[in-house]
mmCIF file of N, CA and C in Angstrom:
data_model
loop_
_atom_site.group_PDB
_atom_site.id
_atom_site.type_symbol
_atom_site.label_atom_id
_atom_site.label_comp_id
_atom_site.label_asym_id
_atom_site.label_seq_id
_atom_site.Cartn_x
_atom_site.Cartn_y
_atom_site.Cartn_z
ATOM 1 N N UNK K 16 5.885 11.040 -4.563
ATOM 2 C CA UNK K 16 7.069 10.462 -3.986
ATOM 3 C C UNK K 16 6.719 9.186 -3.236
ATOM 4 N N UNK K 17 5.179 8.884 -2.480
ATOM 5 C CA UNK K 17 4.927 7.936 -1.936
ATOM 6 C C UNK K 17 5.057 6.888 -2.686
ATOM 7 N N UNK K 18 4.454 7.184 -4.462
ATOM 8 C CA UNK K 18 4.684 5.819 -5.026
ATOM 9 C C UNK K 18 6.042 5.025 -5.093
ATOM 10 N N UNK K 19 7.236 5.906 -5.525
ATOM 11 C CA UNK K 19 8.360 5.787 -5.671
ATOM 12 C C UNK K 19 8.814 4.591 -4.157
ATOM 13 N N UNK K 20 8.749 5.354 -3.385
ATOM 14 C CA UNK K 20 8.677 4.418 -1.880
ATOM 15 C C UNK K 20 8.328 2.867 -1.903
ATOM 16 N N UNK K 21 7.351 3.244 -2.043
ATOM 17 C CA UNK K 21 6.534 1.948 -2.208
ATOM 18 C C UNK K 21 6.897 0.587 -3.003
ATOM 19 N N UNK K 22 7.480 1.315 -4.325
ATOM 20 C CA UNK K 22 7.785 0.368 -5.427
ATOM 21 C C UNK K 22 9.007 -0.113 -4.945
ATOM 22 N N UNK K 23 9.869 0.999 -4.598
ATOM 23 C CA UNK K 23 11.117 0.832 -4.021
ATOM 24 C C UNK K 23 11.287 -0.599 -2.676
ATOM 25 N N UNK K 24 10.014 -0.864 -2.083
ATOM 26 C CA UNK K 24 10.236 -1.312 -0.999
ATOM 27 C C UNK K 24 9.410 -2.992 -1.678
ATOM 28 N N UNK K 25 8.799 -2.824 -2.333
ATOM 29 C CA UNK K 25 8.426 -4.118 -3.333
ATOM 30 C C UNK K 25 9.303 -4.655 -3.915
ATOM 31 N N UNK K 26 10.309 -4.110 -4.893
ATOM 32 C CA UNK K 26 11.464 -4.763 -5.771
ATOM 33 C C UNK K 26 12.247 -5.072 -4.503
ATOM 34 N N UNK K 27 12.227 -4.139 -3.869
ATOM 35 C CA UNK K 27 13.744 -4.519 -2.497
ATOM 36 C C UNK K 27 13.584 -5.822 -1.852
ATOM 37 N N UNK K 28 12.386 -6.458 -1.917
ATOM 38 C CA UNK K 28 12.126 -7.841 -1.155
ATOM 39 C C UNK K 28 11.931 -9.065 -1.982
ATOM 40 N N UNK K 29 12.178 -8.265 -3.462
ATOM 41 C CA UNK K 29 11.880 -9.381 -4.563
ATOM 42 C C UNK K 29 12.598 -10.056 -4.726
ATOM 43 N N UNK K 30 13.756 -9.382 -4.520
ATOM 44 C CA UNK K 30 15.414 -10.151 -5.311
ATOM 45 C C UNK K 30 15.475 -11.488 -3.909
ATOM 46 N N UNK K 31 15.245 -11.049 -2.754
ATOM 47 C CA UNK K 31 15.743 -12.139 -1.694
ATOM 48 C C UNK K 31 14.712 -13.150 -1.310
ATOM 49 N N UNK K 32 13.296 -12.984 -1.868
ATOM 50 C CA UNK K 32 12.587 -14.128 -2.414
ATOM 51 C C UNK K 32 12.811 -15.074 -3.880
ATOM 52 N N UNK K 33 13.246 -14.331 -4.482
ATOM 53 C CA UNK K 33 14.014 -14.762 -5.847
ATOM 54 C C UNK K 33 15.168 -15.611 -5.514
ATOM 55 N N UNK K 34 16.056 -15.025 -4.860
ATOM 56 C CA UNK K 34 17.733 -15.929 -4.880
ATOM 57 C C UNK K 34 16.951 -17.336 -3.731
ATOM 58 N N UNK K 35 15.982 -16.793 -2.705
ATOM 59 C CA UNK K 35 15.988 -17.883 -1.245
ATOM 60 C C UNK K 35 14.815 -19.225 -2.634
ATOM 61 N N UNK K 36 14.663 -18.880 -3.278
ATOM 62 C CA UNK K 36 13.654 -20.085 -3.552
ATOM 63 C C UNK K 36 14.364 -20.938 -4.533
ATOM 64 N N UNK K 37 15.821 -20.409 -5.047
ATOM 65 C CA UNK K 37 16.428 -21.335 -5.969
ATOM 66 C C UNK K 37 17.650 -21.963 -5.166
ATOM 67 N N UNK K 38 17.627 -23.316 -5.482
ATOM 68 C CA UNK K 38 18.113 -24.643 -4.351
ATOM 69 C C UNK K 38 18.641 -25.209 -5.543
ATOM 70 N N UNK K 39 20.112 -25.009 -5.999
ATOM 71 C CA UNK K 39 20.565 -25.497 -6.999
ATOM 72 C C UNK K 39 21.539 -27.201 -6.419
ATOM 73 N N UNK K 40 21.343 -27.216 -5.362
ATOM 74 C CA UNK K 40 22.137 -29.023 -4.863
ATOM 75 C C UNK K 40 23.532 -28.594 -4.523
ATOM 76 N N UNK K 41 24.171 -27.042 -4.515
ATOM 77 C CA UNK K 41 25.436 -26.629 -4.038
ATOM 78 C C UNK K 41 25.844 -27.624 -2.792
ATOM 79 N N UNK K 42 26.971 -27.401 -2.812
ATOM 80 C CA UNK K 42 28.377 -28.281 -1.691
ATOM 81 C C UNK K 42 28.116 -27.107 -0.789
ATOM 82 N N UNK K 43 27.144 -27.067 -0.075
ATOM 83 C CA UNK K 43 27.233 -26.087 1.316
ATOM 84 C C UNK K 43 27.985 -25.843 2.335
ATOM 85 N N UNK K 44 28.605 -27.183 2.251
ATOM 86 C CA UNK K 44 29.698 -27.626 3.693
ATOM 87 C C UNK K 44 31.299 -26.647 2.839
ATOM 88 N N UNK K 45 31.239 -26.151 1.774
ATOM 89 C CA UNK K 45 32.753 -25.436 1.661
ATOM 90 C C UNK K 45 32.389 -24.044 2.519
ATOM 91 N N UNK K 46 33.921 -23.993 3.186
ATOM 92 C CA UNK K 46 34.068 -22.784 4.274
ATOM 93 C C UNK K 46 34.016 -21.325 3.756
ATOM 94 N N UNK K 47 33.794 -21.089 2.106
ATOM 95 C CA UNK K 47 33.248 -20.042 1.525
ATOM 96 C C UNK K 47 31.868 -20.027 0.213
ATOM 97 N N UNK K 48 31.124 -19.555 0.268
ATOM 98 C CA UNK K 48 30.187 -19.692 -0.506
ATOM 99 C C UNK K 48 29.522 -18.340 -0.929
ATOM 100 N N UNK K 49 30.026 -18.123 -2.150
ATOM 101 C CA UNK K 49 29.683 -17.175 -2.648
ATOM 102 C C UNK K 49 28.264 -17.381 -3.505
ATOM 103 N N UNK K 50 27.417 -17.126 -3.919
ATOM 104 C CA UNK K 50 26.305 -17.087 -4.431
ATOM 105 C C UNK K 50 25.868 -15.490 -5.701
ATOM 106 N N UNK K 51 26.512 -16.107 -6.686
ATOM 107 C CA UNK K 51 26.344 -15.277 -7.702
ATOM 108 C C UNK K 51 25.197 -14.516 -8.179
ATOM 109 N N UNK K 52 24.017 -16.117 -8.378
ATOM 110 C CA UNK K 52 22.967 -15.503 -9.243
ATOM 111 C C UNK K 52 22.061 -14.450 -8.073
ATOM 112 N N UNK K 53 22.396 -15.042 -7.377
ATOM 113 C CA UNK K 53 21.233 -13.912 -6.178
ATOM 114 C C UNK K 53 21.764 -12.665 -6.333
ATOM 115 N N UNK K 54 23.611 -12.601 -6.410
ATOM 116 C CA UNK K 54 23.813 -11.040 -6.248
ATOM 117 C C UNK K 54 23.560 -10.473 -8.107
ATOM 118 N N UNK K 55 23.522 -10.794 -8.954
ATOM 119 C CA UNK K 55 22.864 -11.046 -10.185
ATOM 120 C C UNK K 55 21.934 -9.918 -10.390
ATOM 121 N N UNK K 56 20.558 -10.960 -9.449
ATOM 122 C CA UNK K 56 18.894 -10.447 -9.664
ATOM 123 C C UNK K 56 19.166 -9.545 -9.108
ATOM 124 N N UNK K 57 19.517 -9.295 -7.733
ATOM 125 C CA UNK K 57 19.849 -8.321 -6.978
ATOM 126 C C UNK K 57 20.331 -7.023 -7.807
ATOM 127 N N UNK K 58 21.369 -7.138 -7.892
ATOM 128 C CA UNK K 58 21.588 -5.678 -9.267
ATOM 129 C C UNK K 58 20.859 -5.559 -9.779
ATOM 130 N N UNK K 59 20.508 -6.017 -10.974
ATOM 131 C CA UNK K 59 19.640 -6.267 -11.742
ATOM 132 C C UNK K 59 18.169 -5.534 -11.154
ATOM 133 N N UNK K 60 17.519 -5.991 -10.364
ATOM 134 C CA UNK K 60 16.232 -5.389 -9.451
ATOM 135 C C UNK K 60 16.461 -3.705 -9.273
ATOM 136 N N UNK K 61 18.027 -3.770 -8.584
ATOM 137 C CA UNK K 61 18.111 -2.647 -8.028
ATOM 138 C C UNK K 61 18.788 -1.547 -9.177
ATOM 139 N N UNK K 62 18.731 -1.622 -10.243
ATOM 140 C CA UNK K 62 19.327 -1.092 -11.558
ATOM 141 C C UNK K 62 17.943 -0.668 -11.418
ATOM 142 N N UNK K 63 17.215 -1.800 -12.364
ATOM 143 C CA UNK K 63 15.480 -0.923 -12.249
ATOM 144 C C UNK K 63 14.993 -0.354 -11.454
ATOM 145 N N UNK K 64 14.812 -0.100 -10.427
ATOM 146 C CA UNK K 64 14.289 0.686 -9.474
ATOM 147 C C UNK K 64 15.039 1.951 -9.780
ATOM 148 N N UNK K 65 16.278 2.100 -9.806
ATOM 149 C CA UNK K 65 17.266 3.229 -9.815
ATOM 150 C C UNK K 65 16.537 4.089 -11.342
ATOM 151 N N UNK K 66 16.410 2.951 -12.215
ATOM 152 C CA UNK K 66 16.262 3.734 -14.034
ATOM 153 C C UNK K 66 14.368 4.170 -13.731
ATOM 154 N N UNK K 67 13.610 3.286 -12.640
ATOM 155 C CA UNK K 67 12.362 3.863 -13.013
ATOM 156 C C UNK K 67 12.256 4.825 -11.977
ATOM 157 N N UNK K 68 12.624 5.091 -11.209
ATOM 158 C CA UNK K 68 12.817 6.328 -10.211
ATOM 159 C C UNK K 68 13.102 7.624 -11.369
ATOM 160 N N UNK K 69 14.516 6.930 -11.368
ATOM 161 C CA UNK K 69 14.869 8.485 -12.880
ATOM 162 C C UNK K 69 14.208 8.667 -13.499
ATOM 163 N N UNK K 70 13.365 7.935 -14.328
ATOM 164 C CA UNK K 70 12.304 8.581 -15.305
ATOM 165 C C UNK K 70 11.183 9.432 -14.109
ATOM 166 N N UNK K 71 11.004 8.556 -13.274
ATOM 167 C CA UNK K 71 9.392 9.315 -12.501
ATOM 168 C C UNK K 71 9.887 10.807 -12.047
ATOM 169 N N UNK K 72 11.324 11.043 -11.572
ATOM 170 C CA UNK K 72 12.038 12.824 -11.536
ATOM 171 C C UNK K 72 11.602 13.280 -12.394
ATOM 172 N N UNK K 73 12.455 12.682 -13.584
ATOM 173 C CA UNK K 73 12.643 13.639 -14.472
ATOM 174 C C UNK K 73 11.194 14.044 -14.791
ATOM 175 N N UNK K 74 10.285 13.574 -15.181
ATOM 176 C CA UNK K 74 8.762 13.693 -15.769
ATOM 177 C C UNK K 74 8.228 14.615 -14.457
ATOM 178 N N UNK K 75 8.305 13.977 -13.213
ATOM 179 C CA UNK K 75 8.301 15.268 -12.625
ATOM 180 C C UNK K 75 9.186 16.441 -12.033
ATOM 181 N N UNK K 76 10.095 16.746 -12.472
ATOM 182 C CA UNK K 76 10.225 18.303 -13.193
ATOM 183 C C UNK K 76 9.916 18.512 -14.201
ATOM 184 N N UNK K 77 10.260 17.788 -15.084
ATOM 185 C CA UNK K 77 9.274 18.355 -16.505
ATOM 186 C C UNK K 77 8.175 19.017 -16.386
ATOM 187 N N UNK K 78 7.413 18.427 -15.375
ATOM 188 C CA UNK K 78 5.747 19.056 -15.667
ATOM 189 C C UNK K 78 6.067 20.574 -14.658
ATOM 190 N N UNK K 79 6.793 20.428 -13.746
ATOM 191 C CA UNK K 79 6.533 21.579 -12.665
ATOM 192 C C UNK K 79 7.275 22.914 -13.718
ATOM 193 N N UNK K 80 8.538 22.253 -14.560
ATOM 194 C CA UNK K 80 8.552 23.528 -15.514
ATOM 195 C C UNK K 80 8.209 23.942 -16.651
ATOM 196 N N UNK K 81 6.991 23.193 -17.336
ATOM 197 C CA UNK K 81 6.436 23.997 -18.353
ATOM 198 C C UNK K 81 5.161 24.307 -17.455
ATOM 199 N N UNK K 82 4.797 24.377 -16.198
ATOM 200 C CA UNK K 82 3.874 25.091 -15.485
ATOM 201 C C UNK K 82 4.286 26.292 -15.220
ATOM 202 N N UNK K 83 5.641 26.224 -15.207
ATOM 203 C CA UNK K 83 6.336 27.597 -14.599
ATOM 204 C C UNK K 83 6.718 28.529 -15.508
ATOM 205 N N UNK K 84 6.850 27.993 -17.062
ATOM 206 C CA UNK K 84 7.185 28.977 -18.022
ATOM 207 C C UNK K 84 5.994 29.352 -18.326
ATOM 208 N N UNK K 85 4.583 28.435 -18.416
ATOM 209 C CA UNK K 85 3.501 29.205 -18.567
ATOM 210 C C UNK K 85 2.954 29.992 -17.849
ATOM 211 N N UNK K 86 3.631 30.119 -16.622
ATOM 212 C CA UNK K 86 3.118 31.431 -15.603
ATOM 213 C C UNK K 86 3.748 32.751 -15.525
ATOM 214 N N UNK K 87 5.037 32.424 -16.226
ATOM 215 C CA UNK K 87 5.987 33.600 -16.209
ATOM 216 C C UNK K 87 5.593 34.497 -17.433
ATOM 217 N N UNK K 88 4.677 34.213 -18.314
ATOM 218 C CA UNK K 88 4.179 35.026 -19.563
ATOM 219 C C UNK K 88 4.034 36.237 -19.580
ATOM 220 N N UNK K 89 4.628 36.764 -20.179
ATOM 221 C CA UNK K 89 4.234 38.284 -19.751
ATOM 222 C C UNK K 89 2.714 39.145 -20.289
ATOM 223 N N UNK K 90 2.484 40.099 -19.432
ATOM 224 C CA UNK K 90 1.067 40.562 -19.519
ATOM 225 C C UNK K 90 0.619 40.925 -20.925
ATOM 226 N N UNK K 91 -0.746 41.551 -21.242
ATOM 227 C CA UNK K 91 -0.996 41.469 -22.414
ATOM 228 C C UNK K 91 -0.619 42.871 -23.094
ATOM 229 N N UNK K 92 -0.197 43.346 -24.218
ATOM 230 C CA UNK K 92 0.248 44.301 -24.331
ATOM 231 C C UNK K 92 1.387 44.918 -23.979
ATOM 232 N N UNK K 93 2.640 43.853 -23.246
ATOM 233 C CA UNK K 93 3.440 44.309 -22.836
ATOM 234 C C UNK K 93 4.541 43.250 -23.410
ATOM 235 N N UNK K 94 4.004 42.937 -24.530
ATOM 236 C CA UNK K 94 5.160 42.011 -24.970
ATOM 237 C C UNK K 94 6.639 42.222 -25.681
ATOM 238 N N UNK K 95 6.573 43.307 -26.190
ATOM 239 C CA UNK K 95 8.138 44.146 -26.432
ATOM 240 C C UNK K 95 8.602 44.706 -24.951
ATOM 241 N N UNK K 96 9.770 45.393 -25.218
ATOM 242 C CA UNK K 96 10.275 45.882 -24.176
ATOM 243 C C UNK K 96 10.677 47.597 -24.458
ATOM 244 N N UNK K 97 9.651 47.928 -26.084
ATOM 245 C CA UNK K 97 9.646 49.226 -26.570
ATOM 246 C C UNK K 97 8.651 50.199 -25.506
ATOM 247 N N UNK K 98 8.898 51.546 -25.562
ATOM 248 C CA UNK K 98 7.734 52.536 -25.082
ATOM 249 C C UNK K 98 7.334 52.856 -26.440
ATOM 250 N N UNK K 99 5.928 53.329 -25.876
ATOM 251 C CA UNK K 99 5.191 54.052 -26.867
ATOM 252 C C UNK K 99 5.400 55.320 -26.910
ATOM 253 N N UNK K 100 5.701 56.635 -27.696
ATOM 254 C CA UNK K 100 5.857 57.754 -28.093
ATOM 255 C C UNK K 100 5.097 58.165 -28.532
#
């Protein structure tokens, strides 16, 4: 889970070094300024993080339950649920 964190906190600072370093010559002085491409990367960043998180779950449960069906096996000789007569 630490990695997940981690990555999480890397992409999260990427997007606002990404949008702060592009200086396209905008009219700054209008009294609204919306800024598209930053909110853009921004999704975009934060989409991936969201889709590689989901895979790193899912893979881990995957592994914790074919650990768990291989422990639930039943003993040797006891694999029907017949008695012997």
């Amino acid at each position: 889970m630490e990695l997940s964190l981690v990555a999480l906190l890397c992409f999260s600072n990427l997007a606002s070094v990404l949008a702060s370093t592009m200086d396209d010559g905008k009219d700054f002085d209008d009294p609204f300024h919306y800024d598209y491409e930053s909110v853009r990367i921004g999704g975009l960043v934060f989409a991936a993080v969201l889709f590689f998180l989901g895979i790193f779950i899912i893979i881990m449960l995957w592994g914790n339950q074919s650990r768990s069906i291989l422990s639930v096996s039943p003993p040797i000789g006891e694999s029907s649920g017949m008695t012997k007569t």
